[in-house]
Amino acid sequence: MVDYLIRRLLQTIPVILGVIAITFVLMYIIPGDPVVSMVGERYDEATIQRLREELHLDDPLWVQFFRYVGNVFRGDLGTSFYTRQPVMTEILNKFPKTLMLAGAAMVVAIFLGLSVGIVSSLRPRSLLDKGTMFLALVGISAPVFWVGLMLVLVVGVYLKWLPPTGFGGIEYLILPAITLGTRSAAYLARLTRASMLEVLNRNYIRTARMKGLPEWKVVLKHAFPNTLIPVITVIGTDFGSYLSGAVLTESIFGWPGIGRLALEAILKRDFPVIQGTVLFMAFVFIFANLIVDLLYGVVDPRIRTERRGNGNG
Amino acid sequence: MRKPGVLPVVALLFLLVGCGKEQSPDTLLLAYPADIRGFDPAVATDFRSGQIISLVYDNLVRFDRGTELVPNLARDWEISEDGRMYTFHLVTRARFHDGTPIKAQHAVYSFQRILDPTANSPQSWLFDRIEGAKIFMEGSASAVTGLVARDDSTLVITLEQPFAPFIQYLAMPSAAVVNPRQVAAINSIPAGSGPWRLQHWERDGELVFVRNREYWGQPPRLEGLRIRILSEPMTRSAEFEAGNLDILGITNMELNKWKSQAKWRDRIQTVNELSIYYIGMNCSRPPFNDVRVRRAMNLALDREKILKLLRSGSGLPASGPVPPVLLKGPAPEPYPYDPAKARRLLKEAGYGSGLKSRLWVAGDAEMFHVLEAFQSNWSAVGIEVELLRSDWNVFMTAIREGKPDLYYLSWFADYPDGENFLFPLFHTSESMRKRNRYSNPKVDRLIEKIQALSNGSQRDSLISVTNLIIHDEAPWVFLWHSQSNTVTQPWIKGYVPRLIFNAQRYTDIGKQF
């Protein structure tokens, strides 16, 4: 297991280098001068030149690239052109908020998705099944900004049940979490239903029923755990994408997370922040995938055994 | 027994965690579409940072409700006969937030800090006309000779040449007086003396201020000020309707919606902004180096109709760059909508069979339908214009490099003076390097005279004359001077919108439920 973990972590190094290289090249081939965003409209050329020198923007690209890579491995992601704050500080400041939102969205997705999927699978082709699967289809299809704005208007403005937007206690978290988690919930519901339907027809389930086990035990103990592999894959990748920032949800709800940080940086051509957030997102995705891989082993002992075999062999 | 429905349970859950209203009787609740860069006046080039800096800092002078300057840290001042020497007498009771008394030496430090070459402040243009500033900026002198604290409460500033707008520069955010003892963390913690103190700043989330109880001037009526960062206009509107914001800036897209509601109609306040929206034409190469083509571009547009139908009538058609409120002499009439004359002028200029061009544009979607209307107007006289959309950075870089033949842009006053709509936009030294490559030695000479003359009828008359020449030369398609619209909650008392962006300090606003 430790061998496997080390191997996976080593595999991330070329991926990270690749991400840095691609972001770097993209940043420098697109037109536009980052200094323009810093100086306002009444600048003089001498100030522009001094700033370019201070930021090393006139250095050859490869010099800038290797300097950046060296700094990254020392834990320094540079300083924001715009706010003049260390990028790492800005990311670490935003990440807890994004983590909170992503966690809450995942709770919504897992709770709604799995429960609806299981219930639907128990009464296939019933009115309940058709109704919930139709809602799931709507959930998958509805654009995030539409769901968000509807929740703001209906729950926040007209019903006044919750603050429409903002950041603070749990009351501020509910609407963005529902907005962000709806699509995953809908997808999970359909996936869980399909997997459950397949598993419920297996022989071991029939055997369990013939043994006279109560239906809830058959479903939750024997059928449900066997549907988890695809479900974990979806949860893992969705969680990874939420952690790397949900730009639309964060913008609609005024949630100060990584997504808005990245968006603002792109609009202002704040190279160090763009590079820092992209790199951070790559880390998060790799880490989320690693967790998913490890969870496979927890859920399915066969995978664990197979890995051990590979590791020894 | 009947099971309870899901909806009441969800409603109960929501009510348990809190209700939607976050009204506070002592705190003013506002929303801005974007966060500020920081609290350092030396890098406050953006509009929003400037607004916020004026809440937590003081200047020698400041702008009030209209275009007038009022005393701030300087209780009065004298300007020498030759217009070069400014003597400011400072109030003696003013204190920074940490209790340090404010002295003339602090103003010297603050202005020198902007000029310091190691600071790389993009705002050095504010003070580079002070005697000895250029040598100091080159690093050849240790102090600026024209900046002298005669004693603790007397500051003398000597300029190299008379320059009338200088006194107005001193009211701009970057001319704020900073506390040298607090500059180490100035970007995140203000080092000022203003009527509000920063309590909390959640970047991209909110800025929370409390009343400066020891403020030496007029303290705010309310205890607190909370400014939330909400980038979506619909979100801001929803929060206002839910009662969670006290004042809302209305976008043009939403103006008719708010005006159509009896509840809000009478609570909308409109201000003619000190602004100009325009289309810059590159005057250094064909086809727009021909004044006839530029006039044709102006004559082909039906401004009034477009303004009325597509911008909710929010604006005044422009005849030249200087807004009417800053013109004290005669103003030309806006170019009429005259497609026949436009066609004739094009024919005379050798473009009888029409011409093609590209219009560069950056920014929000609000204006795209407006630009499409322009396209249609121009097309009707044989000018085919393709829209080229790019992000702000690419757009501004392209203009600096002189790439666009046409570009859509606006200009808002830094200070309320006609000169601010002339020198940075039309003087050869600026236009040829940063803008639409317009150069007219006669206009340059007039602008230089305006800068040197002190306020008075001669200066007013020169501003009008220069505005008229620029109208005739038409280096831009003059579109409109915009209006801003704000709506306030019924409990808000004493809110008066300001003409200049950093004049609003929210000190005279109260709440009465």
Tab-separated table of C-alpha atoms in Angstrom, chain B residues 116-270:
chain	number	residue	atom	x	y	z
B	116	ASP	CA	9.892	57.720	-4.615
B	117	PRO	CA	11.337	55.749	-7.580
B	118	THR	CA	11.658	52.605	-5.444
B	119	ALA	CA	7.903	52.684	-4.729
B	120	ASN	CA	7.018	52.396	-8.440
B	121	SER	CA	3.771	54.226	-7.880
B	122	PRO	CA	1.766	54.673	-11.090
B	123	GLN	CA	0.355	57.858	-9.543
B	124	SER	CA	3.556	59.915	-9.638
B	125	TRP	CA	1.961	62.131	-12.301
B	126	LEU	CA	0.014	63.827	-9.503
B	127	PHE	CA	3.123	65.378	-7.990
B	128	ASP	CA	5.735	65.411	-10.728
B	129	ARG	CA	5.139	69.124	-11.414
B	130	ILE	CA	6.427	70.042	-7.958
B	131	GLU	CA	9.780	71.765	-8.000
B	132	GLY	CA	12.570	69.207	-7.635
B	133	ALA	CA	10.249	66.233	-8.168
B	134	LYS	CA	11.832	65.032	-11.389
B	135	ILE	CA	15.353	64.981	-9.937
B	136	PHE	CA	14.025	63.131	-6.905
B	137	MET	CA	12.273	60.596	-9.148
B	138	GLU	CA	15.509	59.992	-11.020
B	139	GLY	CA	17.164	59.191	-7.703
B	140	SER	CA	19.537	62.191	-7.889
B	141	ALA	CA	18.114	64.003	-4.854
B	142	SER	CA	17.159	62.860	-1.387
B	143	ALA	CA	14.168	65.194	-1.035
B	144	VAL	CA	11.755	67.186	-3.167
B	145	THR	CA	12.764	70.818	-2.832
B	146	GLY	CA	9.283	72.146	-3.606
B	147	LEU	CA	7.692	70.259	-0.695
B	148	VAL	CA	8.356	72.046	2.581
B	149	ALA	CA	6.798	71.783	6.025
B	150	ARG	CA	7.381	75.314	7.268
B	151	ASP	CA	6.173	74.251	10.716
B	152	ASP	CA	3.907	71.534	12.099
B	153	SER	CA	0.808	73.120	10.660
B	154	THR	CA	2.058	74.927	7.542
B	155	LEU	CA	2.832	73.182	4.290
B	156	VAL	CA	4.297	74.999	1.308
B	157	ILE	CA	4.256	73.412	-2.133
B	158	THR	CA	6.066	75.104	-4.997
B	159	LEU	CA	5.429	74.040	-8.580
B	160	GLU	CA	7.867	74.340	-11.450
B	161	GLN	CA	5.235	76.089	-13.552
B	162	PRO	CA	1.794	77.429	-12.666
B	163	PHE	CA	-0.691	74.594	-12.970
B	164	ALA	CA	-4.284	75.370	-12.024
B	165	PRO	CA	-5.645	71.805	-11.624
B	166	PHE	CA	-2.989	71.011	-8.999
B	167	ILE	CA	-5.211	71.960	-6.074
B	168	GLN	CA	-7.772	69.446	-7.357
B	169	TYR	CA	-5.118	66.735	-7.623
B	170	LEU	CA	-4.735	67.109	-3.864
B	171	ALA	CA	-8.308	65.879	-3.362
B	172	MET	CA	-7.672	62.643	-5.252
B	173	PRO	CA	-7.296	59.324	-3.386
B	174	SER	CA	-3.580	59.042	-4.070
B	175	ALA	CA	-2.988	62.422	-2.410
B	176	ALA	CA	-4.244	61.082	0.935
B	177	VAL	CA	-2.067	61.779	3.950
B	178	VAL	CA	-0.686	58.535	5.363
B	179	ASN	CA	0.688	57.676	8.762
B	180	PRO	CA	4.383	56.721	8.378
B	181	ARG	CA	4.138	54.521	11.477
B	182	GLN	CA	1.576	52.269	9.806
B	183	VAL	CA	2.849	51.920	6.258
B	184	ALA	CA	4.355	48.446	6.733
B	185	ALA	CA	1.001	46.744	6.164
B	186	ILE	CA	-0.696	49.606	4.339
B	187	ASN	CA	-2.130	47.478	1.570
B	188	SER	CA	-4.305	45.490	3.944
B	189	ILE	CA	-4.627	47.849	6.930
B	190	PRO	CA	-5.318	51.528	6.269
B	191	ALA	CA	-2.815	54.017	7.660
B	192	GLY	CA	-5.191	56.941	7.671
B	193	SER	CA	-7.297	59.288	9.733
B	194	GLY	CA	-10.695	59.229	7.965
B	195	PRO	CA	-14.190	59.087	9.455
B	196	TRP	CA	-14.332	55.282	9.193
B	197	ARG	CA	-11.990	52.643	10.600
B	198	LEU	CA	-11.570	49.266	8.982
B	199	GLN	CA	-12.868	46.472	11.184
B	200	HIS	CA	-12.689	43.520	8.859
B	201	TRP	CA	-11.811	42.793	5.239
B	202	GLU	CA	-12.675	39.504	3.659
B	203	ARG	CA	-11.174	39.781	0.183
B	204	ASP	CA	-13.882	39.288	-2.474
B	205	GLY	CA	-16.342	38.940	0.399
B	206	GLU	CA	-16.921	42.141	2.337
B	207	LEU	CA	-15.405	45.268	3.839
B	208	VAL	CA	-16.670	46.218	7.274
B	209	PHE	CA	-16.003	49.636	8.806
B	210	VAL	CA	-16.902	51.182	12.141
B	211	ARG	CA	-17.335	54.824	12.962
B	212	ASN	CA	-14.138	56.584	13.964
B	213	ARG	CA	-15.369	57.913	17.320
B	214	GLU	CA	-12.348	60.159	17.717
B	215	TYR	CA	-12.737	61.671	14.276
B	216	TRP	CA	-11.660	65.276	14.348
B	217	GLY	CA	-14.138	66.357	11.627
B	218	GLN	CA	-17.773	65.431	11.080
B	219	PRO	CA	-18.130	61.808	12.241
B	220	PRO	CA	-20.561	59.429	10.512
B	221	ARG	CA	-24.145	59.362	11.766
B	222	LEU	CA	-24.217	55.571	11.675
B	223	GLU	CA	-22.150	53.178	13.754
B	224	GLY	CA	-21.046	50.924	10.941
B	225	LEU	CA	-20.687	50.499	7.200
B	226	ARG	CA	-20.709	47.103	5.538
B	227	ILE	CA	-19.834	46.832	1.855
B	228	ARG	CA	-20.383	43.428	0.313
B	229	ILE	CA	-18.712	42.330	-2.897
B	230	LEU	CA	-21.416	40.982	-5.180
B	231	SER	CA	-20.334	40.684	-8.769
B	232	GLU	CA	-23.726	39.755	-10.243
B	233	PRO	CA	-26.144	42.676	-10.836
B	234	MET	CA	-29.141	40.357	-10.328
B	235	THR	CA	-27.772	39.238	-6.984
B	236	ARG	CA	-27.369	42.833	-5.852
B	237	SER	CA	-30.935	43.619	-6.919
B	238	ALA	CA	-32.242	40.540	-5.093
B	239	GLU	CA	-30.429	41.536	-1.911
B	240	PHE	CA	-31.830	45.056	-2.140
B	241	GLU	CA	-35.355	43.759	-2.638
B	242	ALA	CA	-34.896	41.459	0.336
B	243	GLY	CA	-34.000	44.550	2.410
B	244	ASN	CA	-30.409	43.470	2.906
B	245	LEU	CA	-28.927	46.469	1.104
B	246	ASP	CA	-29.758	50.106	1.824
B	247	ILE	CA	-28.612	51.731	-1.403
B	248	LEU	CA	-28.391	50.124	-4.825
B	249	GLY	CA	-26.684	51.387	-7.955
B	250	ILE	CA	-29.030	50.555	-10.841
B	251	THR	CA	-27.591	49.297	-14.107
B	252	ASN	CA	-29.044	50.703	-17.337
B	253	MET	CA	-30.443	47.286	-18.188
B	254	GLU	CA	-32.531	47.312	-15.018
B	255	LEU	CA	-33.519	50.985	-14.908
B	256	ASN	CA	-36.903	50.580	-16.589
B	257	LYS	CA	-37.773	47.676	-14.286
B	258	TRP	CA	-37.184	49.820	-11.201
B	259	LYS	CA	-38.946	52.836	-12.694
B	260	SER	CA	-41.989	50.734	-13.488
B	261	GLN	CA	-42.533	49.835	-9.844
B	262	ALA	CA	-44.535	52.426	-7.902
B	263	LYS	CA	-42.811	51.365	-4.696
B	264	TRP	CA	-39.401	52.407	-5.974
B	265	ARG	CA	-40.068	54.985	-8.668
B	266	ASP	CA	-39.874	57.964	-6.324
B	267	ARG	CA	-36.864	56.600	-4.499
B	268	ILE	CA	-34.600	56.686	-7.557
B	269	GLN	CA	-32.035	59.486	-7.641
B	270	THR	CA	-30.395	60.426	-10.934
